[in-house]
Amino acid sequence: MNKLELLIAWRYLGAQRKSLFVSLIGIFSMLGVSIGVFALIVALSAVNGFEEEVTAQMIGKDAHFEMYAYRGDAVENFDSIADKVMANDSEVVASAPFVIYKVGISSKKVNDGIVLYGIDPERSKQVVDLSEKIVSGHYSLDSLPDANFDRRPAVILGVSLANRLRVLVGDKIILQTFQSTEATMSSGGPKILSCVVSGIFETGMYEYDGNIAYIGIPEAQKLLGLDSNQVSGLQFRVKDQWKASESADRAGEVVGYPYYFIDWKTKNITLLKWMNYEKFIVAAIICLIILVAAFNIISSLIMVVTDKTKEIGILRSMGLSKSGVMRVFMLMGSFIGVGGTILGGTVGLVLCALQQTYHFITLPGDVYVLPYFPVLINPLDVIVVFVVGILLCTLSTLLPAWKASKLDPVGAIRHE
């Protein structure tokens, strides 16, 4: 490649009187590339933003990894197990026992079924972010007086669950165990616990906010007939949430059977896979815009070859090689691709950066928990978009460049 080839390619791109229409097609091709790259960067940043928010909400509700017993058996001596795990792995920074069970829940007007967690509020506060999600009332599981001034165990409900039950902080609800017919007859009936709502939390995920309630561990053990040294499992927090699986594996090796450990990524594998597929599908569909622009580049270059046939013949007769002619037209397409990619990419990055800083694109608060449209610029995504945009445009130049290089110099000069 030499300076002459660059000069010729640049001149052919310019709007000349005889080839104004061809030059306009080149401009529209560049704009097509710009729009495609712009849309791809904005869409990927939006998917990254929502993925980050959903992941943060999952981790806020879930521990980084949890321990259960096989067959759903109760876990005994849980404090000694927690101490063993933390002593073996410096990445583990906190642990908390919990009880989990499906129960019935009733208010004055509504009956429903939910997942009930029994937690130690102080220890659980170090492992999950429930205390930071309280939107009404207080993060407290101390007993509270009901309407008749009788003290009842406290319960914390998700906002969607509270709305469905039509209760507020201070209202009374009833928890009831589900039992088989044989168990009901032998025990004299299902166990019932009256509670007072002490707080309402909101994570932004309906699956959590509409189906989960929290009470103290002693109350959960009493309701479910567990001993004071029995729980359903242990929750752990690590320094780096993305390395939770490694810590879970190490804990499994130390504790062993009959217990197993599961990290938050494995627990939410379906949702995480869905978000990855969504990102791939969005990128593939929007890439079609760039692909259409690449076909426009092919069309515009073929028209340039037809329009410049005589000039190509003159250049060939003056000593410009076939490979030189190919490079001229590949340079033309590359100018369009690189220019469009840089223009669209720059505008997309500036828009995303402004949204990250000023949140000027808002969302309706009654539909989304976030009051603004979340975006997150991933440098790797940006690099891939730029490379794909430029590569597609460069590849689109091969056919017209090859056609130009095959022109016979004598026939081209005689071309009218």
CSV table of C-alpha atoms in Angstrom, one decimal:
chain,number,residue,atom,x,y,z
A,1,MET,CA,0.0,0.0,0.0
A,2,ASN,CA,1.4,3.4,-1.0
A,3,LYS,CA,0.4,7.0,-0.8
A,4,LEU,CA,-0.9,7.0,-4.4
A,5,GLU,CA,-3.4,4.3,-3.6
A,6,LEU,CA,-4.6,6.2,-0.5
A,7,LEU,CA,-5.0,9.4,-2.6
A,8,ILE,CA,-6.9,7.7,-5.3
A,9,ALA,CA,-9.3,5.9,-2.8
A,10,TRP,CA,-9.9,9.2,-1.1
A,11,ARG,CA,-10.6,11.0,-4.3
A,12,TYR,CA,-13.0,8.4,-5.5
A,13,LEU,CA,-15.0,8.8,-2.2
A,14,GLY,CA,-15.4,12.5,-2.9
A,15,ALA,CA,-18.6,13.9,-4.3
A,16,GLN,CA,-17.8,14.7,-7.9
A,17,ARG,CA,-20.3,16.1,-10.4
A,18,LYS,CA,-20.4,12.9,-12.6
A,19,SER,CA,-20.6,10.6,-9.6
A,20,LEU,CA,-22.7,12.6,-7.1
A,21,PHE,CA,-25.3,9.8,-6.8
A,22,VAL,CA,-22.6,7.2,-6.2
A,23,SER,CA,-21.0,9.4,-3.5
A,24,LEU,CA,-24.4,9.8,-1.8
A,25,ILE,CA,-24.8,6.0,-1.7
A,26,GLY,CA,-21.4,5.9,0.1
A,27,ILE,CA,-22.6,8.5,2.6
A,28,PHE,CA,-25.8,6.6,3.3
A,29,SER,CA,-23.8,3.4,3.7
A,30,MET,CA,-21.6,5.1,6.3
A,31,LEU,CA,-24.7,6.4,8.1
A,32,GLY,CA,-26.1,2.8,8.1
A,33,VAL,CA,-22.9,1.5,9.7
A,34,SER,CA,-23.1,4.4,12.2
A,35,ILE,CA,-26.7,3.6,13.2
A,36,GLY,CA,-26.0,-0.1,13.5
A,37,VAL,CA,-22.9,0.4,15.7
A,38,PHE,CA,-24.7,3.1,17.8
A,39,ALA,CA,-27.7,0.8,18.4
A,40,LEU,CA,-25.5,-2.2,19.2
A,41,ILE,CA,-23.5,-0.3,21.8
A,42,VAL,CA,-26.6,1.2,23.4
A,43,ALA,CA,-28.5,-2.1,23.5
A,44,LEU,CA,-25.6,-4.1,24.9
A,45,SER,CA,-25.0,-1.4,27.6
A,46,ALA,CA,-28.7,-1.5,28.5
A,47,VAL,CA,-28.6,-5.3,28.8
A,48,ASN,CA,-25.5,-5.0,30.9
A,49,GLY,CA,-27.1,-2.4,33.1
A,50,PHE,CA,-30.2,-4.5,33.7
A,51,GLU,CA,-28.1,-7.6,34.3
A,52,GLU,CA,-26.1,-5.8,36.9
A,53,GLU,CA,-29.2,-4.6,38.7
A,54,VAL,CA,-30.9,-8.0,38.6
A,55,THR,CA,-27.7,-9.7,39.9
A,56,ALA,CA,-27.3,-7.1,42.7
A,57,GLN,CA,-30.9,-7.8,43.7
A,58,MET,CA,-30.4,-11.6,43.7
A,59,ILE,CA,-27.2,-11.3,45.8
A,60,GLY,CA,-29.0,-8.9,48.1
A,61,LYS,CA,-31.7,-11.4,48.9
A,62,ASP,CA,-29.5,-14.6,48.7
A,63,ALA,CA,-26.3,-15.4,50.5
A,64,HIS,CA,-23.2,-15.9,48.4
A,65,PHE,CA,-23.5,-19.6,49.2
A,66,GLU,CA,-25.6,-21.9,51.4
A,67,MET,CA,-25.4,-25.3,53.1
A,68,TYR,CA,-28.1,-27.9,53.3
A,69,ALA,CA,-28.4,-31.5,54.5
A,70,TYR,CA,-29.3,-34.2,52.1
A,71,ARG,CA,-32.9,-35.4,52.0
A,72,GLY,CA,-34.0,-32.1,53.6
A,73,ASP,CA,-32.9,-33.3,57.1
A,74,ALA,CA,-32.4,-30.7,59.9
A,75,VAL,CA,-28.8,-29.4,60.4
A,76,GLU,CA,-27.5,-29.8,64.0
A,77,ASN,CA,-24.4,-28.3,65.6
A,78,PHE,CA,-24.6,-25.6,63.0
A,79,ASP,CA,-22.3,-23.2,64.9
A,80,SER,CA,-19.4,-25.7,64.9
A,81,ILE,CA,-19.9,-26.3,61.2
A,82,ALA,CA,-19.8,-22.6,60.5
A,83,ASP,CA,-16.6,-22.1,62.5
A,84,LYS,CA,-15.0,-25.0,60.6
A,85,VAL,CA,-15.8,-23.5,57.2
A,86,MET,CA,-14.6,-20.0,58.2
A,87,ALA,CA,-11.4,-21.3,59.8
A,88,ASN,CA,-10.6,-23.2,56.6
A,89,ASP,CA,-11.3,-20.4,54.1
A,90,SER,CA,-10.2,-16.8,54.7
A,91,GLU,CA,-12.5,-15.6,51.9
A,92,VAL,CA,-15.6,-16.4,54.0
A,93,VAL,CA,-16.3,-13.4,56.2
A,94,ALA,CA,-19.7,-14.2,57.8
A,95,SER,CA,-22.2,-16.9,58.4
A,96,ALA,CA,-25.8,-17.2,59.7
A,97,PRO,CA,-28.2,-20.1,60.3
A,98,PHE,CA,-31.7,-20.1,58.8
A,99,VAL,CA,-34.9,-22.1,58.8
A,100,ILE,CA,-36.9,-22.4,55.6
A,101,TYR,CA,-40.3,-23.9,55.0
A,102,LYS,CA,-43.5,-23.5,52.9
A,103,VAL,CA,-46.4,-22.3,55.1
A,104,GLY,CA,-49.9,-20.9,54.7
A,105,ILE,CA,-50.4,-17.2,55.5
A,106,SER,CA,-53.7,-15.5,56.3
A,107,SER,CA,-54.9,-11.9,56.9
A,108,LYS,CA,-58.4,-10.8,57.6
A,109,LYS,CA,-59.2,-10.9,53.9
A,110,VAL,CA,-56.8,-13.1,52.1
A,111,ASN,CA,-55.3,-16.6,52.4
A,112,ASP,CA,-52.1,-17.6,50.5
A,113,GLY,CA,-49.0,-19.9,50.5
A,114,ILE,CA,-45.5,-18.5,50.9
A,115,VAL,CA,-41.9,-19.4,51.7
A,116,LEU,CA,-41.1,-18.6,55.3
A,117,TYR,CA,-37.5,-17.9,56.5
A,118,GLY,CA,-36.5,-18.1,60.1
A,119,ILE,CA,-33.4,-15.9,60.7
A,120,ASP,CA,-31.2,-14.5,63.4
A,121,PRO,CA,-31.6,-10.7,62.5
A,122,GLU,CA,-28.2,-9.7,63.7
A,123,ARG,CA,-26.2,-12.5,62.1
A,124,SER,CA,-28.3,-12.5,59.0
A,125,LYS,CA,-27.6,-8.7,58.6
A,126,GLN,CA,-23.9,-9.6,58.0
A,127,VAL,CA,-24.7,-12.1,55.2
A,128,VAL,CA,-27.7,-10.7,53.2
A,129,ASP,CA,-28.9,-7.2,52.6
A,130,LEU,CA,-32.5,-7.5,53.8
A,131,SER,CA,-32.0,-4.7,56.3
A,132,GLU,CA,-31.2,-2.3,53.5
A,133,LYS,CA,-34.4,-3.2,51.6
A,134,ILE,CA,-36.9,-2.2,54.2
A,135,VAL,CA,-39.3,0.4,52.8
A,136,SER,CA,-41.8,0.5,55.6
A,137,GLY,CA,-41.5,-0.2,59.3
A,138,HIS,CA,-38.2,-1.5,60.8
A,139,TYR,CA,-35.8,-4.3,60.4
A,140,SER,CA,-36.7,-6.0,63.7
A,141,LEU,CA,-38.0,-9.4,64.7
A,142,ASP,CA,-38.7,-8.4,68.4
A,143,SER,CA,-42.2,-9.2,69.6
A,144,LEU,CA,-44.8,-6.4,69.1
A,145,PRO,CA,-48.2,-5.7,70.5
A,146,ASP,CA,-51.2,-6.4,68.4
A,147,ALA,CA,-54.5,-4.5,68.3
A,148,ASN,CA,-55.5,-6.0,71.7
A,149,PHE,CA,-52.0,-5.1,73.2
A,150,ASP,CA,-51.0,-8.8,73.3
A,151,ARG,CA,-47.4,-9.2,72.3
A,152,ARG,CA,-46.9,-11.4,69.2
A,153,PRO,CA,-43.8,-12.5,67.2
A,154,ALA,CA,-42.7,-10.0,64.5
A,155,VAL,CA,-42.8,-10.8,60.8
A,156,ILE,CA,-41.2,-9.0,57.8
A,157,LEU,CA,-43.1,-9.3,54.5
A,158,GLY,CA,-42.2,-8.5,50.9
A,159,VAL,CA,-44.1,-5.5,49.5
A,160,SER,CA,-46.0,-7.5,46.9
A,161,LEU,CA,-47.0,-10.0,49.5
A,162,ALA,CA,-48.2,-7.3,51.9
A,163,ASN,CA,-50.2,-5.7,49.1
A,164,ARG,CA,-51.8,-9.0,48.3
A,165,LEU,CA,-52.7,-9.7,51.9
A,166,ARG,CA,-53.8,-6.0,52.2
A,167,VAL,CA,-51.8,-5.5,55.4
A,168,LEU,CA,-49.7,-2.7,56.8
A,169,VAL,CA,-47.0,-2.4,59.5
A,170,GLY,CA,-48.7,-3.2,62.8
A,171,ASP,CA,-51.4,-5.5,61.3
A,172,LYS,CA,-51.7,-9.1,62.5
A,173,ILE,CA,-51.3,-12.1,60.2
A,174,ILE,CA,-51.6,-15.9,60.8
A,175,LEU,CA,-48.9,-18.5,59.8
A,176,GLN,CA,-50.1,-22.1,59.4
A,177,THR,CA,-48.1,-25.3,58.6
A,178,PHE,CA,-49.1,-27.6,55.7
A,179,GLN,CA,-49.4,-31.2,56.9
A,180,SER,CA,-50.6,-34.5,55.4
A,181,THR,CA,-53.8,-36.0,56.6
A,182,GLU,CA,-52.0,-38.6,58.8
A,183,ALA,CA,-49.8,-36.0,60.4
A,184,THR,CA,-52.8,-33.7,61.0
A,185,MET,CA,-54.7,-36.5,62.8
A,186,SER,CA,-51.7,-37.5,64.9
A,187,SER,CA,-50.8,-34.0,66.0
A,188,GLY,CA,-54.2,-32.8,66.6
A,189,GLY,CA,-54.2,-30.3,63.6
A,190,PRO,CA,-51.9,-27.9,61.9
A,191,LYS,CA,-49.7,-25.6,63.9
A,192,ILE,CA,-50.6,-21.9,63.9
A,193,LEU,CA,-48.6,-18.8,64.8
A,194,SER,CA,-50.0,-15.3,65.1
A,195,CYS,CA,-47.6,-12.5,64.1
A,196,VAL,CA,-47.5,-8.8,63.8
A,197,VAL,CA,-46.0,-7.1,60.7
A,198,SER,CA,-42.9,-5.2,61.8
A,199,GLY,CA,-41.5,-4.3,58.4
A,200,ILE,CA,-42.0,-4.5,54.7
A,201,PHE,CA,-39.1,-5.0,52.3
A,202,GLU,CA,-38.7,-4.4,48.5
A,203,THR,CA,-36.0,-6.0,46.4
A,204,GLY,CA,-37.5,-5.1,43.0
A,205,MET,CA,-38.0,-8.8,42.0
A,206,TYR,CA,-41.6,-10.0,42.3
A,207,GLU,CA,-40.5,-13.6,42.9
A,208,TYR,CA,-39.0,-12.5,46.2
A,209,ASP,CA,-41.3,-9.6,47.2
A,210,GLY,CA,-44.4,-11.6,46.6
A,211,ASN,CA,-43.6,-15.0,48.1
A,212,ILE,CA,-41.2,-14.5,51.1
A,213,ALA,CA,-41.6,-13.6,54.8
A,214,TYR,CA,-39.1,-13.6,57.7
A,215,ILE,CA,-39.6,-14.4,61.3
A,216,GLY,CA,-37.1,-15.2,64.2
A,217,ILE,CA,-35.4,-18.6,64.3
A,218,PRO,CA,-37.0,-19.6,67.7
A,219,GLU,CA,-40.5,-18.8,66.4
A,220,ALA,CA,-39.8,-20.8,63.2
A,221,GLN,CA,-38.4,-23.7,65.2
A,222,LYS,CA,-41.5,-23.7,67.4
A,223,LEU,CA,-43.9,-23.5,64.4
A,224,LEU,CA,-42.2,-26.4,62.6
A,225,GLY,CA,-41.5,-28.6,65.6
A,226,LEU,CA,-37.7,-28.3,65.5
A,227,ASP,CA,-35.4,-28.5,68.5
A,228,SER,CA,-33.5,-25.3,69.5
A,229,ASN,CA,-30.2,-26.8,68.0
A,230,GLN,CA,-31.8,-27.6,64.6
A,231,VAL,CA,-32.0,-25.4,61.5
A,232,SER,CA,-32.5,-25.9,57.8
A,233,GLY,CA,-29.1,-24.7,56.8
A,234,LEU,CA,-26.4,-22.1,56.9
A,235,GLN,CA,-25.8,-19.0,54.8
A,236,PHE,CA,-22.3,-17.6,54.1
A,237,ARG,CA,-20.8,-14.4,52.7
A,238,VAL,CA,-17.5,-14.1,50.9
A,239,LYS,CA,-15.2,-11.2,50.1
A,240,ASP,CA,-15.7,-11.6,46.3
A,241,GLN,CA,-19.2,-12.7,45.2
A,242,TRP,CA,-17.9,-13.9,41.8
A,243,LYS,CA,-15.7,-16.5,43.6
A,244,ALA,CA,-18.5,-17.9,45.7
A,245,SER,CA,-18.5,-21.2,43.9
A,246,GLU,CA,-14.8,-21.8,44.7
A,247,SER,CA,-15.5,-21.2,48.4
A,248,ALA,CA,-18.6,-23.5,48.3
A,249,ASP,CA,-16.4,-26.3,46.8
A,250,ARG,CA,-13.8,-25.8,49.5
A,251,ALA,CA,-16.4,-25.9,52.2
A,252,GLY,CA,-17.9,-29.1,50.8
A,253,GLU,CA,-14.5,-30.8,50.9
A,254,VAL,CA,-14.0,-29.8,54.6
A,255,VAL,CA,-17.5,-30.5,55.9
A,256,GLY,CA,-18.4,-33.5,53.7
A,257,TYR,CA,-21.4,-35.8,53.8
A,258,PRO,CA,-24.3,-35.5,54.7
A,259,TYR,CA,-24.1,-31.8,53.8
A,260,TYR,CA,-23.8,-30.1,50.5
A,261,PHE,CA,-23.1,-26.4,49.4
A,262,ILE,CA,-24.7,-24.4,46.6
A,263,ASP,CA,-23.6,-20.9,45.5
A,264,TRP,CA,-25.8,-18.1,44.3
A,265,LYS,CA,-24.9,-18.5,40.6
A,266,THR,CA,-25.9,-22.2,40.6
A,267,LYS,CA,-29.1,-21.4,42.6
A,268,ASN,CA,-30.1,-18.9,39.9
A,269,ILE,CA,-28.6,-20.6,36.9
A,270,THR,CA,-31.8,-20.4,34.8
A,271,LEU,CA,-32.1,-16.7,35.2
A,272,LEU,CA,-28.4,-16.1,34.5
A,273,LYS,CA,-28.5,-18.3,31.4
A,274,TRP,CA,-31.6,-16.4,30.2
A,275,MET,CA,-29.9,-13.1,30.5
A,276,ASN,CA,-26.8,-14.4,28.6
A,277,TYR,CA,-29.1,-15.7,25.8
A,278,GLU,CA,-30.9,-12.4,25.7
A,279,LYS,CA,-27.7,-10.5,25.3
A,280,PHE,CA,-26.6,-12.7,22.4
A,281,ILE,CA,-30.0,-12.5,20.7
A,282,VAL,CA,-30.1,-8.7,21.0
A,283,ALA,CA,-26.5,-8.4,19.6
A,284,ALA,CA,-27.3,-10.8,16.7
A,285,ILE,CA,-30.4,-9.0,15.6
A,286,ILE,CA,-28.9,-5.5,15.7
A,287,CYS,CA,-25.8,-6.8,13.8
A,288,LEU,CA,-28.2,-7.2,10.9
A,289,ILE,CA,-28.3,-3.4,10.6
A,290,ILE,CA,-24.5,-3.4,10.1
A,291,LEU,CA,-24.8,-6.3,7.7
A,292,VAL,CA,-27.4,-4.4,5.6
A,293,ALA,CA,-25.0,-1.4,5.6
A,294,ALA,CA,-22.2,-3.7,4.4
A,295,PHE,CA,-24.4,-4.8,1.4
A,296,ASN,CA,-24.9,-1.1,0.7
A,297,ILE,CA,-21.1,-0.7,0.6
A,298,ILE,CA,-20.9,-3.5,-1.9
A,299,SER,CA,-23.5,-1.8,-4.1
A,300,SER,CA,-21.8,1.6,-3.9
A,301,LEU,CA,-18.4,0.1,-4.7
A,302,ILE,CA,-19.7,-1.8,-7.7
A,303,MET,CA,-21.3,1.4,-9.0
A,304,VAL,CA,-17.9,3.1,-8.5
A,305,VAL,CA,-16.2,0.4,-10.5
A,306,THR,CA,-18.8,0.8,-13.3
A,307,ASP,CA,-18.5,4.6,-13.2
A,308,LYS,CA,-14.6,4.6,-13.0
A,309,THR,CA,-14.0,1.8,-15.5
A,310,LYS,CA,-12.1,4.0,-18.0
A,311,GLU,CA,-10.1,5.6,-15.2
A,312,ILE,CA,-9.2,2.1,-13.9
A,313,GLY,CA,-8.0,1.2,-17.4
A,314,ILE,CA,-5.8,4.3,-17.5
A,315,LEU,CA,-4.3,3.5,-14.1
A,316,ARG,CA,-3.6,-0.1,-15.1
A,317,SER,CA,-1.9,1.1,-18.4
A,318,MET,CA,0.2,3.5,-16.3
A,319,GLY,CA,1.6,0.6,-14.3
A,320,LEU,CA,-0.8,0.2,-11.3
A,321,SER,CA,-0.9,-3.5,-10.5
A,322,LYS,CA,-4.0,-5.6,-10.1
A,323,SER,CA,-3.3,-5.9,-6.3
A,324,GLY,CA,-3.0,-2.1,-6.3
A,325,VAL,CA,-6.4,-1.7,-7.9
A,326,MET,CA,-7.8,-4.1,-5.3
A,327,ARG,CA,-6.3,-2.1,-2.5
A,328,VAL,CA,-7.8,1.1,-3.8
A,329,PHE,CA,-11.3,-0.2,-3.6
A,330,MET,CA,-10.7,-2.0,-0.3
A,331,LEU,CA,-9.5,1.3,1.1
A,332,MET,CA,-12.6,3.0,-0.1
A,333,GLY,CA,-14.9,0.5,1.7
A,334,SER,CA,-12.6,0.6,4.8
A,335,PHE,CA,-12.9,4.4,4.9
A,336,ILE,CA,-16.7,4.0,5.0
A,337,GLY,CA,-16.6,1.2,7.6
A,338,VAL,CA,-14.1,2.8,9.9
A,339,GLY,CA,-15.7,6.2,9.6
A,340,GLY,CA,-19.2,4.9,10.3
A,341,THR,CA,-18.0,2.7,13.2
A,342,ILE,CA,-16.1,5.5,14.9
A,343,LEU,CA,-19.0,8.0,14.4
A,344,GLY,CA,-21.7,5.6,15.6
A,345,GLY,CA,-19.6,4.2,18.4
A,346,THR,CA,-18.6,7.6,19.7
A,347,VAL,CA,-22.2,8.9,19.8
A,348,GLY,CA,-23.3,5.7,21.5
A,349,LEU,CA,-20.6,5.8,24.1
A,350,VAL,CA,-21.2,9.5,24.8
A,351,LEU,CA,-25.0,8.9,25.2
A,352,CYS,CA,-24.4,5.9,27.6
A,353,ALA,CA,-21.8,7.9,29.6
A,354,LEU,CA,-24.3,10.8,30.0
A,355,GLN,CA,-27.1,8.4,31.1
A,356,GLN,CA,-24.8,6.8,33.6
A,357,THR,CA,-23.9,10.2,35.1
A,358,TYR,CA,-27.2,12.2,34.8
A,359,HIS,CA,-29.9,9.5,34.5
A,360,PHE,CA,-31.9,11.8,32.1
A,361,ILE,CA,-33.8,8.8,30.6
A,362,THR,CA,-36.3,7.9,33.4
A,363,LEU,CA,-38.6,5.0,34.0
A,364,PRO,CA,-42.1,5.0,35.5
A,365,GLY,CA,-41.7,4.3,39.3
A,366,ASP,CA,-45.0,2.4,39.5
A,367,VAL,CA,-43.7,-0.2,37.0
A,368,TYR,CA,-40.0,-0.4,37.7
A,369,VAL,CA,-38.2,-0.1,41.0
A,370,LEU,CA,-35.4,1.8,39.3
A,371,PRO,CA,-36.3,5.4,38.6
A,372,TYR,CA,-34.0,5.6,35.6
A,373,PHE,CA,-32.8,3.5,32.6
A,374,PRO,CA,-29.7,1.5,33.8
A,375,VAL,CA,-26.7,1.2,31.4
A,376,LEU,CA,-23.3,-0.2,32.0
A,377,ILE,CA,-20.5,0.2,29.4
A,378,ASN,CA,-18.4,-3.0,29.1
A,379,PRO,CA,-15.0,-2.2,27.4
A,380,LEU,CA,-14.9,-5.7,26.0
A,381,ASP,CA,-18.3,-5.3,24.3
A,382,VAL,CA,-17.2,-2.0,22.8
A,383,ILE,CA,-14.0,-3.5,21.4
A,384,VAL,CA,-16.0,-6.5,19.9
A,385,VAL,CA,-18.5,-4.1,18.4
A,386,PHE,CA,-15.8,-2.0,16.8
A,387,VAL,CA,-13.9,-5.0,15.5
A,388,VAL,CA,-17.1,-6.6,14.1
A,389,GLY,CA,-18.2,-3.4,12.4
A,390,ILE,CA,-14.9,-2.7,10.7
A,391,LEU,CA,-14.4,-6.4,9.8
A,392,LEU,CA,-17.9,-6.7,8.1
A,393,CYS,CA,-17.3,-3.5,6.1
A,394,THR,CA,-13.8,-4.6,5.1
A,395,LEU,CA,-15.0,-8.0,3.9
A,396,SER,CA,-17.8,-6.4,1.9
A,397,THR,CA,-15.1,-4.7,-0.3
A,398,LEU,CA,-13.6,-7.9,-1.5
A,399,LEU,CA,-16.1,-8.7,-4.3
A,400,PRO,CA,-16.1,-5.2,-5.9
A,401,ALA,CA,-12.3,-4.9,-5.4
A,402,TRP,CA,-11.8,-8.2,-7.1
A,403,LYS,CA,-14.1,-7.2,-10.0
A,404,ALA,CA,-12.1,-4.0,-10.5
A,405,SER,CA,-8.8,-5.8,-10.5
A,406,LYS,CA,-10.0,-8.1,-13.3
A,407,LEU,CA,-10.8,-5.4,-15.7
A,408,ASP,CA,-8.8,-5.6,-19.0
A,409,PRO,CA,-6.8,-2.3,-19.4
A,410,VAL,CA,-7.5,-1.9,-23.2
A,411,GLY,CA,-11.2,-2.8,-22.9
A,412,ALA,CA,-11.5,-0.5,-19.9
A,413,ILE,CA,-10.0,2.5,-21.7
A,414,ARG,CA,-12.3,2.0,-24.7
A,415,HIS,CA,-15.3,1.8,-22.3
A,416,GLU,CA,-18.0,4.4,-22.9
